[in-house]
Amino acid sequence: MAIDHIGFPVSDYERSKAFYQAALAPLGYGLVMEITPEMTGGAGSHAGLGADGKPDFWIGTGTPLQGGLHVAFVAKTRADVDAFYRAALAAGGVDNGPPGLRPQYHPGYYGAFVRDPDGHNVEAVCHGG
């Protein structure tokens, strides 16, 4: 069984939407759909990002999470991990571990970590060469 989608509230919807659109673009992710307060009966705005037309990563308005969230996105290549890292930093992310091998996880694990505008740990990882 796989996870279908995940979502969480952010402190500044427009800022986080811009961050995730820029940071995830190198991984093939983009804004797939946006839900307005009018569509939810006043329950706020929500942005669904994903690849191949399926929104599986959602952010929305609401009370931000307390504590840290960690989410990792699959990258096809190490170059994609590097591109994610550069794009995330350019979009306002904060370094939380530059691109590199993490053999403590498994041989060939290549990842990069950034903090999003709310301080959540966002990772891109390539599990091969």
PDB file of C-alpha atoms in Angstrom:
ATOM      1  CA  MET A   1       0.000   0.000   0.000  1.00  0.00           C
ATOM      2  CA  ALA A   2       1.259   3.491  -0.837  1.00  0.00           C
ATOM      3  CA  ILE A   3       0.429   6.927   0.496  1.00  0.00           C
ATOM      4  CA  ASP A   4      -1.956   8.695  -1.872  1.00  0.00           C
ATOM      5  CA  HIS A   5      -1.260  12.259  -0.744  1.00  0.00           C
ATOM      6  CA  ILE A   6      -0.156  14.385   2.177  1.00  0.00           C
ATOM      7  CA  GLY A   7      -1.028  17.914   3.188  1.00  0.00           C
ATOM      8  CA  PHE A   8      -0.355  20.382   5.946  1.00  0.00           C
ATOM      9  CA  PRO A   9      -1.085  24.029   6.800  1.00  0.00           C
ATOM     10  CA  VAL A  10       1.523  26.732   6.340  1.00  0.00           C
ATOM     11  CA  SER A  11       1.957  30.119   7.990  1.00  0.00           C
ATOM     12  CA  ASP A  12       2.099  32.141   4.750  1.00  0.00           C
ATOM     13  CA  TYR A  13       0.263  30.413   1.924  1.00  0.00           C
ATOM     14  CA  GLU A  14       1.554  32.529  -0.979  1.00  0.00           C
ATOM     15  CA  ARG A  15       5.157  32.467   0.249  1.00  0.00           C
ATOM     16  CA  SER A  16       5.110  28.699   0.768  1.00  0.00           C
ATOM     17  CA  LYS A  17       3.364  28.083  -2.545  1.00  0.00           C
ATOM     18  CA  ALA A  18       6.077  30.063  -4.358  1.00  0.00           C
ATOM     19  CA  PHE A  19       8.816  28.240  -2.421  1.00  0.00           C
ATOM     20  CA  TYR A  20       7.510  24.759  -3.208  1.00  0.00           C
ATOM     21  CA  GLN A  21       6.829  25.550  -6.855  1.00  0.00           C
ATOM     22  CA  ALA A  22      10.430  26.727  -7.312  1.00  0.00           C
ATOM     23  CA  ALA A  23      12.109  24.094  -5.123  1.00  0.00           C
ATOM     24  CA  LEU A  24      10.246  21.120  -6.591  1.00  0.00           C
ATOM     25  CA  ALA A  25      10.381  22.167 -10.261  1.00  0.00           C
ATOM     26  CA  PRO A  26      13.751  20.411 -10.823  1.00  0.00           C
ATOM     27  CA  LEU A  27      12.093  17.182  -9.643  1.00  0.00           C
ATOM     28  CA  GLY A  28       9.277  17.477 -12.172  1.00  0.00           C
ATOM     29  CA  TYR A  29       6.743  18.764  -9.651  1.00  0.00           C
ATOM     30  CA  GLY A  30       4.475  21.687 -10.334  1.00  0.00           C
ATOM     31  CA  LEU A  31       1.199  23.230  -9.252  1.00  0.00           C
ATOM     32  CA  VAL A  32      -1.474  20.798 -10.451  1.00  0.00           C
ATOM     33  CA  MET A  33      -4.509  22.375  -8.859  1.00  0.00           C
ATOM     34  CA  GLU A  34      -5.525  25.093  -6.469  1.00  0.00           C
ATOM     35  CA  ILE A  35      -8.615  25.020  -4.268  1.00  0.00           C
ATOM     36  CA  THR A  36     -10.089  28.378  -3.268  1.00  0.00           C
ATOM     37  CA  PRO A  37     -12.018  29.242  -0.100  1.00  0.00           C
ATOM     38  CA  GLU A  38     -15.134  29.524  -2.264  1.00  0.00           C
ATOM     39  CA  MET A  39     -14.693  25.914  -3.393  1.00  0.00           C
ATOM     40  CA  THR A  40     -14.315  24.635   0.180  1.00  0.00           C
ATOM     41  CA  GLY A  41     -17.112  26.602   1.763  1.00  0.00           C
ATOM     42  CA  GLY A  42     -14.647  28.935   3.446  1.00  0.00           C
ATOM     43  CA  ALA A  43     -12.143  26.322   4.592  1.00  0.00           C
ATOM     44  CA  GLY A  44      -9.185  28.230   3.151  1.00  0.00           C
ATOM     45  CA  SER A  45      -6.900  27.953   0.161  1.00  0.00           C
ATOM     46  CA  HIS A  46      -5.036  24.813  -0.819  1.00  0.00           C
ATOM     47  CA  ALA A  47      -2.363  24.138  -3.433  1.00  0.00           C
ATOM     48  CA  GLY A  48      -1.835  20.635  -4.775  1.00  0.00           C
ATOM     49  CA  LEU A  49       1.573  19.992  -6.283  1.00  0.00           C
ATOM     50  CA  GLY A  50       2.637  16.876  -8.089  1.00  0.00           C
ATOM     51  CA  ALA A  51       3.948  15.258 -11.220  1.00  0.00           C
ATOM     52  CA  ASP A  52       2.097  13.830 -14.194  1.00  0.00           C
ATOM     53  CA  GLY A  53      -1.104  15.677 -13.295  1.00  0.00           C
ATOM     54  CA  LYS A  54      -1.586  14.071  -9.857  1.00  0.00           C
ATOM     55  CA  PRO A  55      -1.499  16.402  -6.856  1.00  0.00           C
ATOM     56  CA  ASP A  56       0.003  14.339  -4.057  1.00  0.00           C
ATOM     57  CA  PHE A  57       1.659  17.084  -2.014  1.00  0.00           C
ATOM     58  CA  TRP A  58      -0.679  19.708  -0.556  1.00  0.00           C
ATOM     59  CA  ILE A  59      -0.192  22.883   1.438  1.00  0.00           C
ATOM     60  CA  GLY A  60      -2.946  25.119   2.715  1.00  0.00           C
ATOM     61  CA  THR A  61      -3.988  27.909   4.965  1.00  0.00           C
ATOM     62  CA  GLY A  62      -4.657  27.229   8.615  1.00  0.00           C
ATOM     63  CA  THR A  63      -2.786  26.991  11.873  1.00  0.00           C
ATOM     64  CA  PRO A  64       0.796  25.960  11.089  1.00  0.00           C
ATOM     65  CA  LEU A  65       2.137  22.746  12.549  1.00  0.00           C
ATOM     66  CA  GLN A  66       4.131  22.881  15.744  1.00  0.00           C
ATOM     67  CA  GLY A  67       7.368  20.956  15.649  1.00  0.00           C
ATOM     68  CA  GLY A  68       9.181  19.731  12.600  1.00  0.00           C
ATOM     69  CA  LEU A  69       7.893  17.830   9.626  1.00  0.00           C
ATOM     70  CA  HIS A  70      10.234  15.898   7.328  1.00  0.00           C
ATOM     71  CA  VAL A  71       9.224  15.126   3.768  1.00  0.00           C
ATOM     72  CA  ALA A  72      11.475  13.570   1.125  1.00  0.00           C
ATOM     73  CA  PHE A  73      10.962  13.681  -2.638  1.00  0.00           C
ATOM     74  CA  VAL A  74      12.463  11.142  -5.032  1.00  0.00           C
ATOM     75  CA  ALA A  75      14.945  12.519  -7.531  1.00  0.00           C
ATOM     76  CA  LYS A  76      15.794  10.544 -10.659  1.00  0.00           C
ATOM     77  CA  THR A  77      19.438  11.612 -10.688  1.00  0.00           C
ATOM     78  CA  ARG A  78      22.030  13.160  -8.422  1.00  0.00           C
ATOM     79  CA  ALA A  79      22.002  16.193 -10.711  1.00  0.00           C
ATOM     80  CA  ASP A  80      18.292  16.574  -9.905  1.00  0.00           C
ATOM     81  CA  VAL A  81      19.124  16.553  -6.178  1.00  0.00           C
ATOM     82  CA  ASP A  82      21.706  19.269  -6.793  1.00  0.00           C
ATOM     83  CA  ALA A  83      19.208  21.308  -8.840  1.00  0.00           C
ATOM     84  CA  PHE A  84      16.554  20.951  -6.119  1.00  0.00           C
ATOM     85  CA  TYR A  85      19.009  22.209  -3.514  1.00  0.00           C
ATOM     86  CA  ARG A  86      20.024  25.256  -5.572  1.00  0.00           C
ATOM     87  CA  ALA A  87      16.403  26.087  -6.456  1.00  0.00           C
ATOM     88  CA  ALA A  88      15.233  25.704  -2.855  1.00  0.00           C
ATOM     89  CA  LEU A  89      17.956  28.013  -1.545  1.00  0.00           C
ATOM     90  CA  ALA A  90      17.233  30.566  -4.282  1.00  0.00           C
ATOM     91  CA  ALA A  91      13.547  30.450  -3.293  1.00  0.00           C
ATOM     92  CA  GLY A  92      14.332  31.298   0.340  1.00  0.00           C
ATOM     93  CA  GLY A  93      15.009  27.871   1.815  1.00  0.00           C
ATOM     94  CA  VAL A  94      17.700  27.444   4.446  1.00  0.00           C
ATOM     95  CA  ASP A  95      20.483  24.881   4.139  1.00  0.00           C
ATOM     96  CA  ASN A  96      19.974  21.821   6.321  1.00  0.00           C
ATOM     97  CA  GLY A  97      22.501  19.534   4.627  1.00  0.00           C
ATOM     98  CA  PRO A  98      24.091  20.078   1.217  1.00  0.00           C
ATOM     99  CA  PRO A  99      23.922  17.498  -1.568  1.00  0.00           C
ATOM    100  CA  GLY A 100      26.058  14.469  -0.928  1.00  0.00           C
ATOM    101  CA  LEU A 101      26.270  10.783  -0.206  1.00  0.00           C
ATOM    102  CA  ARG A 102      24.706   9.607   3.047  1.00  0.00           C
ATOM    103  CA  PRO A 103      26.108   6.038   3.330  1.00  0.00           C
ATOM    104  CA  GLN A 104      24.793   5.774   6.884  1.00  0.00           C
ATOM    105  CA  TYR A 105      21.347   5.285   5.283  1.00  0.00           C
ATOM    106  CA  HIS A 106      22.521   2.903   2.545  1.00  0.00           C
ATOM    107  CA  PRO A 107      25.214   2.789  -0.153  1.00  0.00           C
ATOM    108  CA  GLY A 108      24.281   5.107  -2.994  1.00  0.00           C
ATOM    109  CA  TYR A 109      21.928   7.302  -0.904  1.00  0.00           C
ATOM    110  CA  TYR A 110      22.457  10.812  -2.260  1.00  0.00           C
ATOM    111  CA  GLY A 111      20.394  13.565  -0.714  1.00  0.00           C
ATOM    112  CA  ALA A 112      20.089  17.239   0.077  1.00  0.00           C
ATOM    113  CA  PHE A 113      18.103  18.928   2.827  1.00  0.00           C
ATOM    114  CA  VAL A 114      16.615  22.407   3.185  1.00  0.00           C
ATOM    115  CA  ARG A 115      14.288  24.094   5.648  1.00  0.00           C
ATOM    116  CA  ASP A 116      11.127  25.523   4.091  1.00  0.00           C
ATOM    117  CA  PRO A 117       9.663  28.924   5.140  1.00  0.00           C
ATOM    118  CA  ASP A 118       8.076  27.285   8.207  1.00  0.00           C
ATOM    119  CA  GLY A 119      11.230  25.401   9.185  1.00  0.00           C
ATOM    120  CA  HIS A 120      10.165  21.970   7.919  1.00  0.00           C
ATOM    121  CA  ASN A 121      12.912  19.658   6.677  1.00  0.00           C
ATOM    122  CA  VAL A 122      12.488  19.063   2.930  1.00  0.00           C
ATOM    123  CA  GLU A 123      14.707  16.571   1.177  1.00  0.00           C
ATOM    124  CA  ALA A 124      15.423  15.389  -2.336  1.00  0.00           C
ATOM    125  CA  VAL A 125      16.985  11.937  -2.550  1.00  0.00           C
ATOM    126  CA  CYS A 126      18.372   9.729  -5.283  1.00  0.00           C
ATOM    127  CA  HIS A 127      18.765   6.081  -4.342  1.00  0.00           C
ATOM    128  CA  GLY A 128      21.151   5.139  -7.128  1.00  0.00           C
ATOM    129  CA  GLY A 129      24.019   6.444  -9.185  1.00  0.00           C
TER     130      GLY A 129
END
